[in-house]
C-alpha positions as MATLAB code, in Angstrom:
seq = 'XXXXXXXXXXXXXXXXXXXXXXXXXXXXXXXXXXXXXXXXXXXXXXXXXXXXXXXXXXXXXXXXXXXXXXXXXXXXXXXXXXXXXXXXXXXXXXXXXXXXXXXXXXXXXXXXXXXXXXXXXXXXXXXXXXXXXXXXXXXXXXXXXXXXXXXXXXXXXXXXXXXXXXXXXXXXXXXXXXXXXXXXXXXXXXXXXXXXXXXXXXXXXXXXXXXXXXXXXXXXXXXXXXXXXXXXXXXXXXXXXXXXXXXXXXXXXXXXXXXXXXXXXXXXXXXXXXXXXXXXXXXXXXXXXXXXXXXXXXXXXXXXXXXXXXXXXXXXXXXXXXXXXXXXXXXXXXXXXXXXXXXXXXXXXXXXXXXXXXXXXXXXXXXXXXXXXXXXXX';
ca = [
      32.648   -4.745  -25.631;
      30.892   -7.957  -24.528;
      28.964   -9.850  -27.172;
      25.202   -9.487  -26.908;
      23.234  -12.492  -25.729;
      20.424  -13.895  -27.823;
      17.242  -11.929  -27.142;
      15.197  -15.100  -26.657;
      17.756  -16.346  -24.149;
      17.705  -12.997  -22.310;
      13.958  -13.293  -21.729;
      14.029  -17.046  -21.276;
      11.397  -17.768  -23.937;
      11.210  -20.064  -26.933;
      11.416  -18.709  -30.489;
       7.806  -19.802  -30.911;
       6.625  -17.655  -27.963;
       3.616  -15.436  -28.624;
       3.601  -11.677  -28.048;
       1.441  -12.122  -24.937;
       3.847  -14.692  -23.525;
       6.780  -12.366  -24.192;
       4.949   -9.474  -22.518;
       4.121  -11.566  -19.416;
       7.726  -12.720  -19.034;
       9.079   -9.204  -19.526;
       6.662   -7.754  -16.969;
       7.891  -10.181  -14.304;
      11.549   -9.555  -15.121;
      11.037   -5.776  -15.245;
       9.482   -5.793  -11.785;
      12.419   -7.845  -10.505;
      15.231   -5.753  -12.011;
      13.781   -2.219  -12.268;
      16.465    0.072  -10.737;
      13.850    1.903   -8.676;
      12.940   -1.395   -7.021;
      16.205   -3.344   -7.120;
      19.242   -1.501   -5.762;
      21.809   -4.191   -6.574;
      24.710   -2.963   -8.796;
      23.846   -5.270  -11.692;
      20.091   -4.526  -11.714;
      20.253   -1.564  -14.119;
      22.308   -3.418  -16.720;
      20.002   -6.417  -16.459;
      16.992   -4.139  -16.856;
      18.521   -2.551  -19.968;
      19.210   -5.966  -21.456;
      15.701   -7.355  -20.966;
      14.099   -4.077  -22.116;
      16.063   -4.079  -25.355;
      15.128   -7.707  -25.944;
      11.454   -6.947  -25.321;
      11.507   -3.882  -27.604;
      12.683   -6.093  -30.466;
      10.701   -9.290  -29.853;
       7.421   -7.507  -29.143;
       7.498   -5.788  -32.541;
       6.616   -8.059  -35.494;
       8.821   -6.286  -38.034;
      11.866   -5.968  -35.766;
      11.460   -9.563  -34.627;
      11.371  -10.793  -38.232;
      14.534   -8.830  -39.033;
      16.269  -10.180  -35.941;
      15.233  -13.766  -36.688;
      16.664  -13.449  -40.221;
      19.837  -11.464  -39.584;
      20.645  -11.770  -35.906;
      22.388   -9.015  -33.940;
      24.904   -8.016  -36.599;
      22.457   -7.472  -39.423;
      19.844   -6.056  -37.104;
      22.146   -3.385  -35.618;
      23.126   -2.254  -39.131;
      19.499   -1.539  -39.977;
      18.326   -0.021  -36.693;
      19.708    2.742  -34.488;
      19.163    2.684  -30.729;
      16.265    5.080  -31.201;
      14.709    2.793  -33.822;
      14.846   -0.172  -31.481;
      12.672    1.500  -28.869;
      10.403    3.459  -31.187;
       6.848    2.085  -30.987;
       7.543   -0.467  -28.244;
       4.495   -0.865  -25.998;
       6.123   -0.270  -22.632;
       3.169    1.683  -21.225;
       0.851   -1.334  -21.113;
       3.580   -3.385  -19.440;
       4.237   -0.825  -16.729;
       0.591    0.155  -16.160;
      -0.119   -0.339  -12.461;
       3.609   -0.480  -11.639;
       4.036    3.273  -11.297;
       5.986    3.861  -14.484;
       5.903    3.644  -18.246;
       7.868    4.353  -21.375;
       9.581    7.272  -19.649;
      11.335    4.776  -17.343;
      13.011    3.151  -20.310;
      14.149    6.466  -21.815;
      15.432    7.767  -18.491;
      17.493    4.662  -17.780;
      18.818    4.165  -21.324;
      19.465    7.743  -22.355;
      20.196    9.443  -19.046;
      17.402   12.001  -19.170;
      13.692   12.589  -19.453;
      13.315   11.923  -23.176;
      14.705   10.757  -26.475;
      14.855   12.567  -29.773;
      13.492   11.283  -33.038;
      10.233   10.020  -31.494;
       7.751   11.916  -33.597;
       8.820   15.247  -32.120;
       7.517   14.198  -28.720;
       9.375   14.485  -25.407;
       8.734   11.886  -22.730;
       9.494   12.944  -19.203;
       8.692   11.828  -15.700;
       5.835   13.696  -14.073;
       7.019   16.383  -11.658;
       5.275   15.095   -8.529;
       5.944   15.366   -4.831;
       6.676   12.472   -2.508;
       3.848   10.583   -0.831;
       3.761   10.608    2.969;
       2.515    8.068    5.515;
       1.057    8.687    8.967;
       0.040    6.021   11.494;
      -3.083    6.891   13.468;
      -4.541    4.924   16.385;
      -8.255    5.062   17.229;
     -10.532    3.217   19.644;
     -12.994    0.508   18.680;
     -15.844    2.869   19.562;
     -14.427    5.488   17.189;
     -14.117    2.868   14.469;
     -17.765    1.914   15.007;
     -19.147    5.446   15.007;
     -16.794    7.144   12.569;
     -14.785   10.104   13.735;
     -12.827   13.151   12.630;
      -9.205   13.271   13.734;
      -6.761   16.120   13.410;
      -3.205   15.061   12.658;
      -0.087   17.165   12.409;
       2.527   16.211    9.847;
       5.850   17.751    8.814;
       5.951   18.331    5.062;
       7.372   20.489    2.291;
       4.958   23.168    1.082;
       5.019   26.003   -1.385;
       6.477   29.154    0.125;
       3.714   31.399    1.489;
       5.732   34.540    0.667;
       6.537   33.989   -3.011;
       3.740   31.525   -3.774;
       6.241   28.898   -4.848;
       7.883   31.005   -7.559;
      11.152   31.401   -5.651;
      11.341   35.083   -6.583;
      11.078   37.952   -4.111;
       7.670   39.663   -3.997;
       7.434   42.293   -6.734;
       9.925   40.456   -8.953;
       9.644   37.519  -11.277;
      11.827   34.824  -12.704;
      13.054   35.083  -16.304;
      13.222   32.332  -18.886;
      16.563   30.588  -19.111;
      18.261   31.686  -22.368;
      20.111   28.401  -22.865;
      17.186   25.959  -22.708;
      14.395   28.479  -23.490;
      12.495   27.413  -20.385;
      12.565   23.676  -21.088;
      14.876   22.962  -18.163;
      16.832   20.480  -20.242;
      19.090   20.321  -23.242;
      19.887   17.569  -25.740;
      23.283   16.115  -26.371;
      23.843   13.880  -29.406;
      26.643   11.374  -29.764;
      27.377    8.550  -32.175;
      28.728    5.129  -31.349;
      29.343    2.908  -34.332;
      26.070    2.621  -36.205;
      23.995    3.895  -33.264;
      23.071    7.499  -32.564;
      22.331    8.367  -28.942;
      20.387   11.446  -27.926;
      20.845   12.235  -24.259;
      18.586   14.698  -22.471;
      20.236   16.295  -19.445;
      19.268   19.094  -17.016;
      20.227   22.518  -18.258;
      23.496   23.525  -16.537;
      22.556   27.229  -16.556;
      19.235   26.993  -14.707;
      19.909   23.569  -13.142;
      16.796   22.108  -14.728;
      14.365   24.761  -13.518;
      13.827   26.462  -16.877;
      14.008   29.882  -15.239;
      16.637   32.099  -13.646;
      15.822   33.971  -10.444;
      17.787   37.195  -10.083;
      16.199   38.226   -6.752;
      15.546   35.060   -4.722;
      12.825   35.032   -2.056;
      14.428   35.475    1.364;
      12.065   33.061    3.123;
      12.654   30.048    0.859;
      16.010   31.230   -0.577;
      14.754   30.867   -4.106;
      13.622   27.250   -3.847;
       9.929   28.100   -3.749;
       9.488   25.562   -0.942;
       9.508   25.640    2.848;
       9.397   22.960    5.523;
       6.716   23.208    8.181;
       4.185   21.249   10.230;
       0.618   21.237    8.973;
      -2.593   20.200   10.772;
      -4.888   18.101    8.581;
      -8.380   16.804    9.356;
      -8.903   13.122    8.600;
     -12.408   11.709    8.261;
     -12.498    8.137    9.577;
     -15.495    6.259    8.103;
     -17.671    3.948   10.189;
     -16.595    0.315   10.357;
     -12.969    0.861    9.372;
     -10.736   -2.075   10.238;
      -7.203   -2.476   11.527;
      -4.455   -1.550    9.069;
      -6.679    0.152    6.492;
      -5.021    2.989    4.547;
      -6.888    6.209    3.812;
      -5.535    8.203    0.875;
      -5.677   12.008    1.083;
      -4.860   13.331   -2.368;
      -2.529   16.305   -2.570;
      -1.673   16.294    1.135;
       1.858   14.971    0.688;
       5.061   16.785   -0.223;
       4.906   19.745   -2.605;
       7.364   20.339   -5.440;
       8.548   23.459   -7.199;
       7.749   24.607  -10.744;
       4.030   24.000  -10.453;
       4.321   20.244   -9.987;
       1.635   18.099   -8.421;
       1.774   17.483   -4.672;
       2.061   13.917   -3.435;
      -0.562   12.125   -1.375;
      -0.855   11.407    2.332;
      -1.616    7.834    3.373;
      -3.134    7.542    6.855;
      -2.677    4.016    8.201;
      -5.406    3.354   10.756;
      -4.746    1.159   13.794;
      -7.670    0.127   16.024;
      -6.578   -0.265   19.645;
      -7.462   -3.558   21.420;
     -10.697   -3.320   23.404;
     -11.014   -4.299   27.052;
     -14.229   -6.290   26.459;
     -14.653   -7.072   22.775;
     -12.565   -8.986   20.283;
     -13.208   -8.150   16.634;
     -13.410  -10.561   13.734;
     -14.406   -8.808   10.532;
     -17.740   -7.119   11.193;
     -18.540   -9.348   14.187;
     -17.655   -8.752   17.834;
     -16.951  -11.454   20.420;
     -17.727  -11.115   24.118;
     -17.329  -13.564   27.009;
     -20.246  -13.355   29.475;
     -19.542  -14.757   32.938;
     -22.630  -16.037   34.780;
     -23.161  -18.034   37.959;
     -24.046  -21.724   38.065;
     -27.656  -21.027   39.104;
     -28.068  -18.514   36.261;
     -26.770  -21.020   33.720;
     -28.888  -23.842   35.158;
     -32.118  -21.951   35.807;
     -31.909  -19.225   33.161;
     -31.751  -15.485   33.771;
     -32.048  -12.026   32.314;
     -28.637  -10.354   32.283;
     -27.150   -7.127   30.989;
     -24.748   -7.528   28.098;
     -22.504   -4.680   26.872;
     -22.545   -3.806   23.171;
     -20.567   -1.270   21.182;
     -23.629    0.995   21.335;
     -24.360    0.515   25.045;
     -25.797   -2.169   27.377;
     -28.698   -4.375   26.336;
     -30.840   -7.003   28.126;
     -30.238  -10.612   27.116;
     -32.154  -13.714   28.171;
     -30.128  -16.812   29.057;
     -32.259  -19.944   28.633;
     -32.262  -22.645   31.368;
     -29.605  -25.309   31.022;
     -27.078  -23.154   29.182;
     -23.743  -24.928   28.944;
     -20.291  -23.488   29.501;
     -18.787  -22.315   26.204;
     -22.101  -22.026   24.370;
     -22.144  -19.089   21.938;
     -25.226  -16.938   21.391;
     -25.545  -14.604   18.402;
     -27.153  -11.188   18.897;
     -27.783   -9.948   15.388;
     -26.994   -6.383   14.359;
     -24.971   -5.576   17.492;
     -21.554   -5.801   15.874;
     -19.555   -3.314   13.788;
     -21.022   -1.301   10.893;
     -20.077   -2.854    7.582;
     -17.250   -0.724    6.189;
     -18.588    1.238    3.207;
     -21.526   -1.140    3.072;
     -24.956   -1.616    4.625;
     -26.023   -3.097    7.932;
     -23.963   -4.333   10.845;
     -22.253   -7.466   11.974;
     -23.322   -9.517   14.995;
     -22.313   -9.775   18.647;
     -21.264  -13.313   19.567;
     -21.695  -13.960   23.306;
     -19.799  -16.923   24.730;
     -20.931  -18.195   28.125;
     -18.521  -18.736   30.992;
     -19.469  -19.875   34.482;
     -17.893  -18.539   37.634;
     -17.263  -20.914   40.536;
     -17.333  -19.405   44.045;
     -14.129  -19.952   45.979;
     -15.821  -19.792   49.388;
     -19.263  -21.075   50.444;
     -21.423  -20.427   53.481;
     -22.587  -23.460   55.450;
     -26.068  -23.136   53.972;
     -24.713  -22.864   50.401;
     -22.570  -25.946   50.945;
     -25.479  -27.917   52.389;
     -27.674  -27.038   49.435;
     -25.001  -28.028   46.931;
     -24.336  -31.305   48.737;
     -28.062  -32.057   48.672;
     -28.107  -31.257   44.929;
     -25.184  -33.595   44.374;
     -26.817  -36.447   46.291;
     -30.026  -36.070   44.336;
     -28.006  -36.023   41.102;
     -26.110  -39.126   42.249;
     -22.806  -37.287   41.939;
     -19.695  -38.170   43.935;
     -18.301  -35.100   45.752;
     -15.629  -34.343   48.323;
     -17.200  -34.201   51.796;
     -16.432  -31.226   54.040;
     -15.217  -33.542   56.763;
     -12.526  -35.012   54.495;
      -9.506  -33.206   53.141;
      -8.860  -33.172   49.428;
      -5.357  -34.261   48.476;
      -3.755  -33.521   45.112;
];
């Protein structure tokens, strides 16, 4: 058996490190090497090593014993259960989707560990979350809309109600585990006593035995089918936003909680508007006389066309802001703005009268132009 490394070395901290510093380092290492996140072969062993080090160094009494006696004296005083008893793993894993039950599952091969105040720790029986990508138009994003989506998922059997037993019958409690679905196995290794919690081999972890299985679900209590679900899209939603529908994911047997459905919203590109946050951008093409003399023009908005006044002398590229004509603020108040950028169209062909007028304008403006009688060479 390989010699244990120094706990301070395992975590990469100094012996003078505070409890908060130790917790911060462990949290980062746990996220890196947690077997549910890191599938490399050595991740689980690394996770066990850093978790054991944290369990000792985060506890004042255990840390004092370890500092005085080292591994040899420490292991003579503490069993494996003692090492992890009272360690504050829950606060470390809060927000990471786990907790103290992760440690017990990985170390002891089951959902709990004996000798912990008579309490069993086990992972919550919960169904898988699902994801669905939904595309909507910019107009739908602006107005809000209801969409019906169809997803394949696992649901409780509609014949047996999820019990797995044929109608008119019921499941009976497993005599080996008394309905717990698991049994304890105790083994000793040197000075350590390990309590392993494993699924009951008689009922295969269900806690019950079904003598007359439901024919529709074959005793599983679950069926696979497609389900139509209505999704409410709020006004102002932006590209890539995820809507969470609680309980609309995969179901699980034995009365467990269903997972959630995450609807990922994609807003299709618009033919006229470009979106930037709550604002919309639009390029308005006008003629040279309109830009020079000013004009009233019709400008499209997400709500419909509106009249807009272009002042005389408007330059190419100038941006006007029409307030309140953008997107509704998502889960807020008010609306963004419509930003109108001016572009000028140049006619490719001119009538003789149009050319004469432009040439006269150029002469009066003292501008050098290409005469009609001369050819323009590139």
